[in-house]
């Protein structure tokens, strides 16, 4: 099965070396590929012109334009061995300096969306890059599958593909493994195989950003049980592959007709979707793991993949928290309470929490180690940060709510109110602030509400609490990777400094 190149539009692959960076226009064009998206009872094929997705498409296009801007060449791209330059999201760092350089690029990208695109192109690119760094693990498993992965990394990097992934099985009856569900093909699994590839049937979740991605990486990060071999797969296919359907959740963008009223939800709702595979054919050169329970776990945890992808997530979160801290300070300024000691104490606590996240990202880099010649972030610092930020994010949101009070709620109903002169005059009288005009105050608090209280914000609260797994999962990673031997050695060292027999001897001698 030949895989259609999603970026042939515009002849990009015929351009010279200095022009190999994808632009926003080229990415938007690549999405007009007749993919099957289901939303609000209808099937659509073009997300670029649909009111549920078109602003998101523009936002993602802006990311690629930022990379393609000649002024951002050093910040956002790096030279490959072939002499071409590639987006830093695909970079394989060889030194701590490389890692820091890449992080600065990712921070700049994240600032364009305030950290609200949780599965922007840099996330799954980091996953695939991490797997490539652990190519030896794949080679020990199956040289053919390792070759497929190596070729795919190069293919995706050179075309700067936007990848999403689906790595979780439908919840259904969570007390039973995939093979024991009422429907044997509720979870996507192999139904047939031949010389050309495999046929896959069933569902996977959650394809965050899938409607604007070029391809999807399909696998399972959850532990599988004996008998689940048909579901122990790892492969990548284009979003327009025949038989693949995206079942979209409600679009917050569609529910946000005005950017002024919902400045975040109207532009950065990356959407989530269940993917259904209706006997989808996957060629062997796109398959990285085939019916192997152990390798499904190893691809993440025996390679740098899981660390590298979640290191990216922590960089994004650090940017997002920085944005929320800016919201917090602006609330205090607009409400004229920035000088109150108790408010400064609250802001100081938020600053300490934001500083902790920044410090942990820096510590991941400073404590990083070499693996196969690649410099990777420190595992335990990453997992410690994830366990702590799952608890911290809801606390930060609640603190912002506390600072804002009723100001988040008592706002004009919509931008339409400003179009009526009589209502606009009442807004001018009632939306007063010592630091902003009435319009500025409303504009700011509309932004603050979209960050902490709207349906879009509620989805983000849920996302930040669970994107890395349930809390017992992240704490389990922290337990697994902590240097318990060093901690135990400290205890043993103190215990070894005295003995009961010595104390008894002293007592007897004194008697």
CSV table of C-alpha atoms in Angstrom, one decimal:
chain,number,residue,atom,x,y,z
A,1,UNK,CA,0.0,0.0,0.0
A,2,UNK,CA,1.6,3.3,-1.1
A,3,UNK,CA,1.3,6.1,1.5
A,4,UNK,CA,0.3,9.4,-0.1
A,5,UNK,CA,2.5,12.3,0.8
A,6,UNK,CA,0.3,14.9,2.5
A,7,UNK,CA,2.7,17.7,1.6
A,8,UNK,CA,3.1,17.4,-2.1
A,9,UNK,CA,0.6,20.2,-2.5
A,10,UNK,CA,2.5,23.3,-3.7
A,11,UNK,CA,5.6,21.2,-4.7
A,12,UNK,CA,7.3,21.7,-1.3
A,13,UNK,CA,9.5,18.6,-1.7
A,14,UNK,CA,11.0,20.1,-4.9
A,15,UNK,CA,12.2,23.2,-3.2
A,16,UNK,CA,15.9,23.9,-2.3
A,17,UNK,CA,17.5,23.1,1.0
A,18,UNK,CA,17.0,26.5,2.5
A,19,UNK,CA,13.2,26.3,1.8
A,20,UNK,CA,12.5,22.9,3.3
A,21,UNK,CA,10.7,24.3,6.4
A,22,UNK,CA,6.9,23.9,6.1
A,23,UNK,CA,4.8,27.1,6.1
A,24,UNK,CA,1.4,27.6,7.6
A,25,UNK,CA,-0.2,27.8,4.1
A,26,UNK,CA,1.3,24.4,3.2
A,27,UNK,CA,0.1,22.8,6.4
A,28,UNK,CA,-3.5,24.1,5.8
A,29,UNK,CA,-3.4,22.8,2.3
A,30,UNK,CA,-2.3,19.4,3.5
A,31,UNK,CA,-5.5,19.1,5.7
A,32,UNK,CA,-7.7,19.3,2.6
A,33,UNK,CA,-7.2,15.5,2.1
A,34,UNK,CA,-10.9,14.3,2.4
A,35,UNK,CA,-10.4,12.8,5.9
A,36,UNK,CA,-13.6,11.5,7.5
A,37,UNK,CA,-14.6,13.7,10.5
A,38,UNK,CA,-18.0,13.2,12.3
A,39,UNK,CA,-19.4,16.1,14.3
A,40,UNK,CA,-22.9,17.2,15.2
A,41,UNK,CA,-24.5,14.4,13.2
A,42,UNK,CA,-22.7,15.2,10.0
A,43,UNK,CA,-19.6,13.9,8.1
A,44,UNK,CA,-17.2,16.5,6.9
A,45,UNK,CA,-14.0,16.2,4.8
A,46,UNK,CA,-12.4,19.7,5.1
A,47,UNK,CA,-11.7,21.0,8.6
A,48,UNK,CA,-10.1,24.2,7.2
A,49,UNK,CA,-13.4,25.7,6.3
A,50,UNK,CA,-15.7,24.3,9.0
A,51,UNK,CA,-16.8,26.6,11.8
A,52,UNK,CA,-15.9,24.0,14.4
A,53,UNK,CA,-12.2,23.9,13.4
A,54,UNK,CA,-11.2,26.8,11.0
A,55,UNK,CA,-9.8,29.1,13.7
A,56,UNK,CA,-7.8,26.2,15.2
A,57,UNK,CA,-6.5,25.5,11.7
A,58,UNK,CA,-5.3,29.1,11.4
A,59,UNK,CA,-3.7,28.9,14.9
A,60,UNK,CA,-1.7,25.8,13.9
A,61,UNK,CA,-0.8,27.4,10.6
A,62,UNK,CA,0.6,30.3,12.6
A,63,UNK,CA,2.9,28.0,14.4
A,64,UNK,CA,4.4,26.7,11.2
A,65,UNK,CA,4.7,30.3,9.9
A,66,UNK,CA,6.7,31.2,13.0
A,67,UNK,CA,9.1,28.4,12.3
A,68,UNK,CA,9.4,29.3,8.7
A,69,UNK,CA,10.1,33.0,9.5
A,70,UNK,CA,13.8,33.6,8.5
A,71,UNK,CA,14.2,35.7,11.7
A,72,UNK,CA,13.5,32.6,13.8
A,73,UNK,CA,15.8,30.3,11.8
A,74,UNK,CA,18.3,29.7,14.6
A,75,UNK,CA,15.7,29.6,17.3
A,76,UNK,CA,13.3,27.2,15.7
A,77,UNK,CA,15.4,25.0,13.3
A,78,UNK,CA,18.6,22.9,13.4
A,79,UNK,CA,20.8,21.4,10.7
A,80,UNK,CA,20.4,17.6,10.0
A,81,UNK,CA,23.1,15.3,8.8
A,82,UNK,CA,22.0,15.8,5.2
A,83,UNK,CA,22.6,19.5,5.4
A,84,UNK,CA,18.9,20.4,5.4
A,85,UNK,CA,17.4,22.3,8.4
A,86,UNK,CA,14.5,20.8,10.3
A,87,UNK,CA,12.0,22.0,12.9
A,88,UNK,CA,13.6,21.7,16.4
A,89,UNK,CA,10.7,19.5,17.5
A,90,UNK,CA,12.5,16.6,15.8
A,91,UNK,CA,15.9,17.4,17.2
A,92,UNK,CA,18.0,14.6,18.8
A,93,UNK,CA,20.1,16.3,21.4
A,94,UNK,CA,23.7,15.2,21.9
A,95,UNK,CA,24.6,17.6,24.7
A,96,UNK,CA,23.0,19.4,27.5
A,97,UNK,CA,23.4,22.6,25.4
A,98,UNK,CA,21.4,21.0,22.5
A,99,UNK,CA,18.6,20.1,25.0
A,100,UNK,CA,18.4,23.7,26.3
A,101,UNK,CA,18.5,25.1,22.8
A,102,UNK,CA,15.6,22.9,21.8
A,103,UNK,CA,13.7,23.9,24.9
A,104,UNK,CA,14.0,27.6,24.1
A,105,UNK,CA,12.5,26.9,20.7
A,106,UNK,CA,9.6,24.9,22.3
A,107,UNK,CA,9.0,27.7,24.8
A,108,UNK,CA,8.8,30.3,22.0
A,109,UNK,CA,6.3,28.0,20.2
A,110,UNK,CA,4.2,27.5,23.3
A,111,UNK,CA,4.0,31.2,24.0
A,112,UNK,CA,2.0,31.6,20.7
A,113,UNK,CA,-0.9,29.7,22.3
A,114,UNK,CA,-0.2,30.3,26.0
A,115,UNK,CA,0.4,26.6,26.5
A,116,UNK,CA,-3.2,25.8,25.7
A,117,UNK,CA,-2.4,23.5,22.8
A,118,UNK,CA,-1.6,20.4,24.8
A,119,UNK,CA,-1.0,18.2,21.8
A,120,UNK,CA,0.7,20.7,19.5
A,121,UNK,CA,3.0,19.2,16.9
A,122,UNK,CA,6.0,19.2,19.3
A,123,UNK,CA,4.4,16.5,21.5
A,124,UNK,CA,4.2,13.4,19.4
A,125,UNK,CA,7.3,14.5,17.4
A,126,UNK,CA,9.1,14.2,20.8
A,127,UNK,CA,7.7,10.7,21.3
A,128,UNK,CA,8.8,9.5,17.9
A,129,UNK,CA,12.2,11.1,18.3
A,130,UNK,CA,12.6,9.4,21.7
A,131,UNK,CA,11.8,6.1,20.2
A,132,UNK,CA,14.4,6.7,17.5
A,133,UNK,CA,17.0,7.4,20.1
A,134,UNK,CA,16.2,4.0,21.5
A,135,UNK,CA,16.4,2.2,18.2
A,136,UNK,CA,18.6,-0.5,19.7
A,137,UNK,CA,15.6,-1.7,21.7
A,138,UNK,CA,13.6,-2.1,18.5
A,139,UNK,CA,16.5,-3.8,16.8
A,140,UNK,CA,16.8,-6.4,19.6
A,141,UNK,CA,13.0,-7.0,19.1
A,142,UNK,CA,12.8,-7.1,15.3
A,143,UNK,CA,15.3,-5.5,12.8
A,144,UNK,CA,12.5,-5.1,10.3
A,145,UNK,CA,10.3,-3.2,12.7
A,146,UNK,CA,13.4,-1.1,13.8
A,147,UNK,CA,13.9,-0.3,10.1
A,148,UNK,CA,10.3,0.8,9.7
A,149,UNK,CA,10.6,3.1,12.7
A,150,UNK,CA,13.9,4.6,11.5
A,151,UNK,CA,12.5,5.3,8.1
A,152,UNK,CA,9.3,6.8,9.5
A,153,UNK,CA,11.3,9.2,11.8
A,154,UNK,CA,13.1,10.6,8.8
A,155,UNK,CA,10.0,10.7,6.7
A,156,UNK,CA,8.0,12.6,9.3
A,157,UNK,CA,10.9,15.0,10.2
A,158,UNK,CA,11.7,15.9,6.6
A,159,UNK,CA,8.0,16.8,6.0
A,160,UNK,CA,7.5,18.3,9.4
A,161,UNK,CA,4.4,16.3,9.9
A,162,UNK,CA,1.9,17.2,12.6
A,163,UNK,CA,1.3,13.9,14.4
A,164,UNK,CA,-1.3,13.1,17.0
A,165,UNK,CA,-1.6,9.8,18.8
A,166,UNK,CA,-4.1,7.4,20.2
A,167,UNK,CA,-2.6,5.3,23.0
A,168,UNK,CA,-5.6,4.6,25.3
A,169,UNK,CA,-8.2,1.9,24.8
A,170,UNK,CA,-12.0,2.8,25.1
A,171,UNK,CA,-12.9,2.7,28.8
A,172,UNK,CA,-15.9,0.3,28.5
A,173,UNK,CA,-15.6,-2.3,31.3
A,174,UNK,CA,-12.3,-1.4,32.9
A,175,UNK,CA,-12.4,-4.5,35.1
A,176,UNK,CA,-11.6,-6.6,32.1
A,177,UNK,CA,-8.7,-6.6,29.6
A,178,UNK,CA,-9.2,-5.8,26.0
A,179,UNK,CA,-9.6,-9.4,24.9
A,180,UNK,CA,-12.4,-10.0,27.4
A,181,UNK,CA,-14.7,-7.0,26.5
A,182,UNK,CA,-18.2,-7.9,25.3
A,183,UNK,CA,-17.1,-6.7,21.8
A,184,UNK,CA,-13.8,-8.4,20.8
A,185,UNK,CA,-13.1,-5.4,18.5
A,186,UNK,CA,-14.2,-2.6,20.7
A,187,UNK,CA,-10.4,-1.9,21.0
A,188,UNK,CA,-8.5,-1.6,17.8
A,189,UNK,CA,-6.9,-4.9,17.0
A,190,UNK,CA,-5.7,-7.1,14.1
A,191,UNK,CA,-8.3,-8.9,12.2
A,192,UNK,CA,-6.2,-10.1,9.3
A,193,UNK,CA,-2.7,-10.0,7.9
A,194,UNK,CA,-1.0,-10.8,4.6
A,195,UNK,CA,2.2,-10.1,2.7
A,196,UNK,CA,1.3,-6.4,2.3
A,197,UNK,CA,0.4,-5.6,5.9
A,198,UNK,CA,-2.3,-5.9,8.5
A,199,UNK,CA,-6.0,-5.1,8.8
A,200,UNK,CA,-7.2,-3.2,11.9
A,201,UNK,CA,-10.7,-2.9,13.4
A,202,UNK,CA,-12.0,-1.2,16.5
A,203,UNK,CA,-11.6,2.1,18.4
A,204,UNK,CA,-8.8,4.1,20.2
A,205,UNK,CA,-8.8,7.3,22.1
A,206,UNK,CA,-8.1,10.3,22.4
A,207,UNK,CA,-6.9,11.8,19.2
A,208,UNK,CA,-6.3,15.3,20.6
A,209,UNK,CA,-5.5,17.6,17.8
A,210,UNK,CA,-6.4,14.9,15.3
A,211,UNK,CA,-8.6,17.1,13.1
A,212,UNK,CA,-5.6,19.3,12.3
A,213,UNK,CA,-2.9,16.6,12.3
A,214,UNK,CA,-1.4,14.9,9.2
A,215,UNK,CA,-1.0,11.5,10.7
A,216,UNK,CA,-1.8,9.4,13.8
A,217,UNK,CA,0.5,7.2,15.8
A,218,UNK,CA,-1.5,4.2,17.1
A,219,UNK,CA,-0.4,2.1,20.0
A,220,UNK,CA,-1.2,1.2,23.6
A,221,UNK,CA,0.6,2.7,26.6
A,222,UNK,CA,-1.6,0.8,29.1
A,223,UNK,CA,-0.4,-2.6,30.3
A,224,UNK,CA,-1.9,-5.4,28.3
A,225,UNK,CA,-2.6,-8.9,29.5
A,226,UNK,CA,-1.9,-12.3,28.0
A,227,UNK,CA,-4.5,-12.9,25.3
A,228,UNK,CA,-4.4,-9.2,24.3
A,229,UNK,CA,-1.7,-9.8,21.6
A,230,UNK,CA,-4.0,-8.7,18.7
A,231,UNK,CA,-4.1,-5.2,20.4
A,232,UNK,CA,-0.4,-5.0,21.1
A,233,UNK,CA,0.4,-2.9,18.0
A,234,UNK,CA,2.4,0.2,17.1
A,235,UNK,CA,2.0,1.9,13.7
A,236,UNK,CA,1.4,5.3,12.0
A,237,UNK,CA,-0.9,6.2,9.2
A,238,UNK,CA,-2.3,9.3,7.5
A,239,UNK,CA,-5.5,10.8,8.9
A,240,UNK,CA,-7.2,10.3,5.5
A,241,UNK,CA,-6.6,6.6,5.4
A,242,UNK,CA,-9.5,4.7,4.0
A,243,UNK,CA,-11.8,3.3,6.8
A,244,UNK,CA,-10.5,5.7,9.4
A,245,UNK,CA,-13.2,7.9,11.0
A,246,UNK,CA,-12.7,10.7,13.6
A,247,UNK,CA,-15.6,11.0,16.1
A,248,UNK,CA,-15.2,14.5,17.4
A,249,UNK,CA,-16.4,15.7,20.7
A,250,UNK,CA,-18.3,19.0,21.0
A,251,UNK,CA,-16.4,21.9,19.5
A,252,UNK,CA,-15.8,24.8,21.9
A,253,UNK,CA,-14.7,26.8,18.9
A,254,UNK,CA,-18.2,26.4,17.3
A,255,UNK,CA,-19.7,27.5,20.6
A,256,UNK,CA,-17.5,30.6,20.6
A,257,UNK,CA,-18.5,32.7,17.6
A,258,UNK,CA,-16.7,35.8,19.0
A,259,UNK,CA,-13.0,35.9,19.6
A,260,UNK,CA,-13.6,38.8,22.0
A,261,UNK,CA,-15.9,36.8,24.2
A,262,UNK,CA,-13.9,33.6,24.1
A,263,UNK,CA,-10.3,34.5,23.1
A,264,UNK,CA,-8.9,31.1,24.0
A,265,UNK,CA,-11.7,28.6,23.2
A,266,UNK,CA,-12.4,30.3,19.8
A,267,UNK,CA,-8.8,29.8,18.6
A,268,UNK,CA,-7.1,27.1,20.6
A,269,UNK,CA,-9.7,24.3,21.0
A,270,UNK,CA,-7.5,21.5,19.7
A,271,UNK,CA,-10.4,19.1,19.9
A,272,UNK,CA,-10.4,15.5,21.0
A,273,UNK,CA,-11.7,12.6,19.0
A,274,UNK,CA,-12.3,8.8,19.2
A,275,UNK,CA,-10.8,7.1,16.2
A,276,UNK,CA,-12.7,4.1,14.6
A,277,UNK,CA,-10.8,1.8,12.4
A,278,UNK,CA,-13.2,0.1,9.9
A,279,UNK,CA,-10.9,-2.6,8.6
A,280,UNK,CA,-8.1,-0.2,8.0
A,281,UNK,CA,-5.1,-1.6,6.0
A,282,UNK,CA,-1.7,-0.8,7.4
A,283,UNK,CA,1.4,-1.6,5.4
A,284,UNK,CA,4.4,-3.4,7.0
A,285,UNK,CA,6.7,-0.4,6.5
A,286,UNK,CA,4.4,1.6,8.9
A,287,UNK,CA,4.3,-1.0,11.7
A,288,UNK,CA,6.8,-0.7,14.6
A,289,UNK,CA,5.4,-3.3,17.0
A,290,UNK,CA,3.3,-6.3,16.0
A,291,UNK,CA,1.4,-8.5,18.6
A,292,UNK,CA,4.1,-8.1,21.3
A,293,UNK,CA,2.9,-7.2,24.8
A,294,UNK,CA,6.3,-6.6,26.2
A,295,UNK,CA,7.5,-4.4,23.4
A,296,UNK,CA,4.4,-2.2,23.6
A,297,UNK,CA,5.7,-1.1,27.1
A,298,UNK,CA,9.4,-1.1,26.1
A,299,UNK,CA,8.8,1.3,23.2
A,300,UNK,CA,8.0,3.9,25.8
A,301,UNK,CA,9.9,3.0,28.9
A,302,UNK,CA,13.0,1.2,27.7
A,303,UNK,CA,13.7,4.0,25.2
A,304,UNK,CA,13.8,7.8,26.0
A,305,UNK,CA,10.3,8.2,24.3
A,306,UNK,CA,8.2,8.5,27.5
A,307,UNK,CA,10.6,10.9,29.1
A,308,UNK,CA,11.2,13.0,26.0
A,309,UNK,CA,7.5,13.4,25.2
A,310,UNK,CA,6.6,14.4,28.7
A,311,UNK,CA,9.6,16.7,29.0
A,312,UNK,CA,8.0,18.6,26.2
A,313,UNK,CA,4.7,18.5,28.1
A,314,UNK,CA,6.4,20.1,31.1
A,315,UNK,CA,7.9,22.8,29.0
A,316,UNK,CA,4.5,23.6,27.6
A,317,UNK,CA,3.0,23.6,31.1
A,318,UNK,CA,5.7,25.9,32.4
A,319,UNK,CA,4.6,28.4,29.7
A,320,UNK,CA,1.0,27.9,30.5
A,321,UNK,CA,1.5,28.5,34.2
A,322,UNK,CA,3.6,31.6,33.4
A,323,UNK,CA,0.6,32.9,31.4
A,324,UNK,CA,-1.8,32.1,34.3
A,325,UNK,CA,0.5,34.0,36.7
A,326,UNK,CA,0.3,37.0,34.3
A,327,UNK,CA,-3.5,36.7,34.5
A,328,UNK,CA,-3.3,36.6,38.4
A,329,UNK,CA,-1.2,39.8,38.6
A,330,UNK,CA,-3.4,41.6,36.0
A,331,UNK,CA,-6.5,40.7,38.1
A,332,UNK,CA,-5.0,42.4,41.1
A,333,UNK,CA,-4.0,45.4,39.1
A,334,UNK,CA,-7.4,45.8,37.4
A,335,UNK,CA,-9.2,45.5,40.7
A,336,UNK,CA,-6.9,47.9,42.4
A,337,UNK,CA,-5.7,45.5,45.1
A,338,UNK,CA,-2.1,44.9,44.0
A,339,UNK,CA,-0.9,46.9,47.0
A,340,UNK,CA,-2.9,44.8,49.6
A,341,UNK,CA,-0.5,42.7,51.7
A,342,UNK,CA,-2.7,39.6,51.6
A,343,UNK,CA,-2.9,39.9,47.8
A,344,UNK,CA,0.9,40.2,47.4
A,345,UNK,CA,1.2,37.2,49.6
A,346,UNK,CA,-1.1,35.2,47.3
A,347,UNK,CA,0.8,36.4,44.3
A,348,UNK,CA,4.1,35.5,46.0
A,349,UNK,CA,2.8,32.0,46.6
A,350,UNK,CA,1.9,31.7,42.9
A,351,UNK,CA,5.3,33.0,41.9
A,352,UNK,CA,6.9,30.4,44.1
A,353,UNK,CA,4.8,27.6,42.5
A,354,UNK,CA,5.6,28.9,39.0
A,355,UNK,CA,9.3,29.1,39.8
A,356,UNK,CA,9.2,25.5,41.1
A,357,UNK,CA,8.0,24.3,37.7
A,358,UNK,CA,10.6,26.3,35.9
A,359,UNK,CA,13.3,25.0,38.2
A,360,UNK,CA,12.2,21.4,37.7
A,361,UNK,CA,12.4,21.8,33.9
A,362,UNK,CA,15.9,23.2,34.3
A,363,UNK,CA,16.8,20.4,36.7
A,364,UNK,CA,15.7,17.8,34.2
A,365,UNK,CA,18.3,19.2,31.8
A,366,UNK,CA,21.0,19.8,34.4
A,367,UNK,CA,20.7,16.2,35.7
A,368,UNK,CA,20.3,14.7,32.2
A,369,UNK,CA,22.4,11.7,31.1
A,370,UNK,CA,23.7,10.3,27.8
A,371,UNK,CA,21.9,7.4,26.2
A,372,UNK,CA,23.2,5.9,22.9
A,373,UNK,CA,25.0,9.2,22.4
A,374,UNK,CA,21.9,11.3,23.0
A,375,UNK,CA,21.4,13.6,25.9
A,376,UNK,CA,18.1,13.0,27.6
A,377,UNK,CA,16.3,14.7,30.5
A,378,UNK,CA,16.5,13.1,34.0
A,379,UNK,CA,13.7,10.6,34.4
A,380,UNK,CA,12.9,11.0,38.1
A,381,UNK,CA,12.8,14.8,38.0
A,382,UNK,CA,10.4,14.6,35.2
A,383,UNK,CA,8.1,12.2,37.0
A,384,UNK,CA,8.3,14.2,40.2
A,385,UNK,CA,7.3,17.3,38.3
A,386,UNK,CA,4.3,15.5,36.8
A,387,UNK,CA,3.1,14.1,40.1
A,388,UNK,CA,3.3,17.5,41.7
A,389,UNK,CA,1.8,19.6,38.9
A,390,UNK,CA,-1.2,17.3,38.7
A,391,UNK,CA,-2.0,18.6,42.2
A,392,UNK,CA,-0.7,22.1,41.6
A,393,UNK,CA,-2.7,23.1,38.5
A,394,UNK,CA,-6.2,22.9,40.1
A,395,UNK,CA,-4.8,24.9,43.1
A,396,UNK,CA,-3.5,27.6,40.7
A,397,UNK,CA,-6.9,27.8,39.0
A,398,UNK,CA,-8.7,28.1,42.3
A,399,UNK,CA,-6.3,30.8,43.4
A,400,UNK,CA,-7.2,32.8,40.3
A,401,UNK,CA,-10.9,32.4,41.0
A,402,UNK,CA,-10.3,33.6,44.6
A,403,UNK,CA,-8.4,36.7,43.4
A,404,UNK,CA,-11.1,37.6,40.8
A,405,UNK,CA,-14.2,37.0,42.7
A,406,UNK,CA,-17.4,38.1,41.0
A,407,UNK,CA,-15.4,40.0,38.3
A,408,UNK,CA,-15.2,36.8,36.3
A,409,UNK,CA,-19.0,36.6,36.1
A,410,UNK,CA,-20.5,40.1,36.0
A,411,UNK,CA,-19.5,40.8,32.4
A,412,UNK,CA,-21.5,42.0,29.4
A,413,UNK,CA,-23.3,39.1,27.7
A,414,UNK,CA,-21.4,39.3,24.5
A,415,UNK,CA,-19.5,41.6,22.1
A,416,UNK,CA,-22.9,42.5,20.6
A,417,UNK,CA,-23.6,44.7,23.7
A,418,UNK,CA,-20.9,47.1,22.6
A,419,UNK,CA,-22.7,47.6,19.3
A,420,UNK,CA,-25.7,49.2,21.0
A,421,UNK,CA,-24.8,52.8,22.1
A,422,UNK,CA,-27.1,52.8,25.0
A,423,UNK,CA,-25.8,49.5,26.4
A,424,UNK,CA,-22.2,50.5,25.6
A,425,UNK,CA,-22.8,53.6,27.8
A,426,UNK,CA,-24.0,51.5,30.7
A,427,UNK,CA,-21.0,49.3,30.3
A,428,UNK,CA,-18.8,52.3,30.5
A,429,UNK,CA,-20.5,53.3,33.8
A,430,UNK,CA,-20.5,49.9,35.5
A,431,UNK,CA,-17.2,48.3,34.4
A,432,UNK,CA,-14.9,50.6,36.2
A,433,UNK,CA,-11.2,50.0,37.1
A,434,UNK,CA,-8.4,52.2,38.5
A,435,UNK,CA,-6.0,50.7,35.9
A,436,UNK,CA,-8.1,50.1,32.8
A,437,UNK,CA,-10.9,51.5,30.7
A,438,UNK,CA,-14.3,49.8,30.7
A,439,UNK,CA,-13.5,48.1,27.4
A,440,UNK,CA,-10.1,47.0,28.5
A,441,UNK,CA,-11.5,45.6,31.8
A,442,UNK,CA,-14.2,43.6,30.0
A,443,UNK,CA,-11.7,42.3,27.4
A,444,UNK,CA,-9.3,41.2,30.1
A,445,UNK,CA,-11.9,39.5,32.3
A,446,UNK,CA,-13.3,37.7,29.2
A,447,UNK,CA,-9.8,36.3,28.7
A,448,UNK,CA,-9.5,35.4,32.4
A,449,UNK,CA,-12.8,33.6,32.4
A,450,UNK,CA,-11.9,31.6,29.3
A,451,UNK,CA,-8.7,30.5,31.1
A,452,UNK,CA,-10.2,29.5,34.4
A,453,UNK,CA,-14.0,29.1,34.2
A,454,UNK,CA,-15.5,28.5,30.8
A,455,UNK,CA,-16.3,25.0,29.4
A,456,UNK,CA,-13.0,25.3,27.5
A,457,UNK,CA,-11.2,26.0,30.7
A,458,UNK,CA,-12.9,23.1,32.5
A,459,UNK,CA,-11.7,20.8,29.8
A,460,UNK,CA,-8.1,22.1,30.4
A,461,UNK,CA,-8.4,21.5,34.1
A,462,UNK,CA,-9.4,17.9,33.4
A,463,UNK,CA,-6.6,17.6,30.8
A,464,UNK,CA,-3.8,18.8,33.1
A,465,UNK,CA,-4.9,16.5,35.8
A,466,UNK,CA,-5.0,13.4,33.7
A,467,UNK,CA,-3.0,13.7,30.4
A,468,UNK,CA,-0.1,12.0,32.0
A,469,UNK,CA,-2.3,9.3,33.5
A,470,UNK,CA,-4.2,8.9,36.8
A,471,UNK,CA,-2.3,10.2,39.9
A,472,UNK,CA,-1.4,6.6,40.9
A,473,UNK,CA,0.3,6.2,37.5
A,474,UNK,CA,2.5,9.3,37.8
A,475,UNK,CA,3.3,8.6,41.5
A,476,UNK,CA,4.2,5.0,40.4
A,477,UNK,CA,6.6,6.4,37.9
A,478,UNK,CA,8.1,8.6,40.6
A,479,UNK,CA,8.5,5.6,42.9
A,480,UNK,CA,10.0,3.5,40.2
A,481,UNK,CA,12.7,6.0,39.2
A,482,UNK,CA,13.7,7.5,42.5
A,483,UNK,CA,17.2,6.7,43.8
A,484,UNK,CA,16.0,4.7,46.9
A,485,UNK,CA,19.4,3.2,47.3
A,486,UNK,CA,21.0,6.6,48.1
A,487,UNK,CA,18.2,7.3,50.5
A,488,UNK,CA,18.6,4.0,52.2
A,489,UNK,CA,22.4,4.4,52.4
A,490,UNK,CA,21.9,7.6,54.4
A,491,UNK,CA,19.7,5.8,56.9
A,492,UNK,CA,22.1,2.8,57.1
A,493,UNK,CA,25.0,5.3,57.6
A,494,UNK,CA,23.3,6.8,60.6
A,495,UNK,CA,22.2,3.4,62.0
A,496,UNK,CA,25.7,2.1,61.6
A,497,UNK,CA,27.2,4.9,63.7
A,498,UNK,CA,26.0,3.3,67.0
A,499,UNK,CA,25.1,-0.1,68.4
A,500,UNK,CA,23.1,-1.4,71.3
A,501,UNK,CA,26.0,-3.5,72.6
A,502,UNK,CA,28.2,-0.3,73.0
A,503,UNK,CA,25.5,1.4,75.0
A,504,UNK,CA,24.9,-1.6,77.2
A,505,UNK,CA,28.7,-1.9,77.8
A,506,UNK,CA,28.8,1.8,78.8
A,507,UNK,CA,25.9,1.3,81.3
A,508,UNK,CA,27.6,-1.8,82.8
A,509,UNK,CA,30.9,-0.1,83.2
A,510,UNK,CA,29.2,2.9,84.9
A,511,UNK,CA,27.5,0.6,87.3
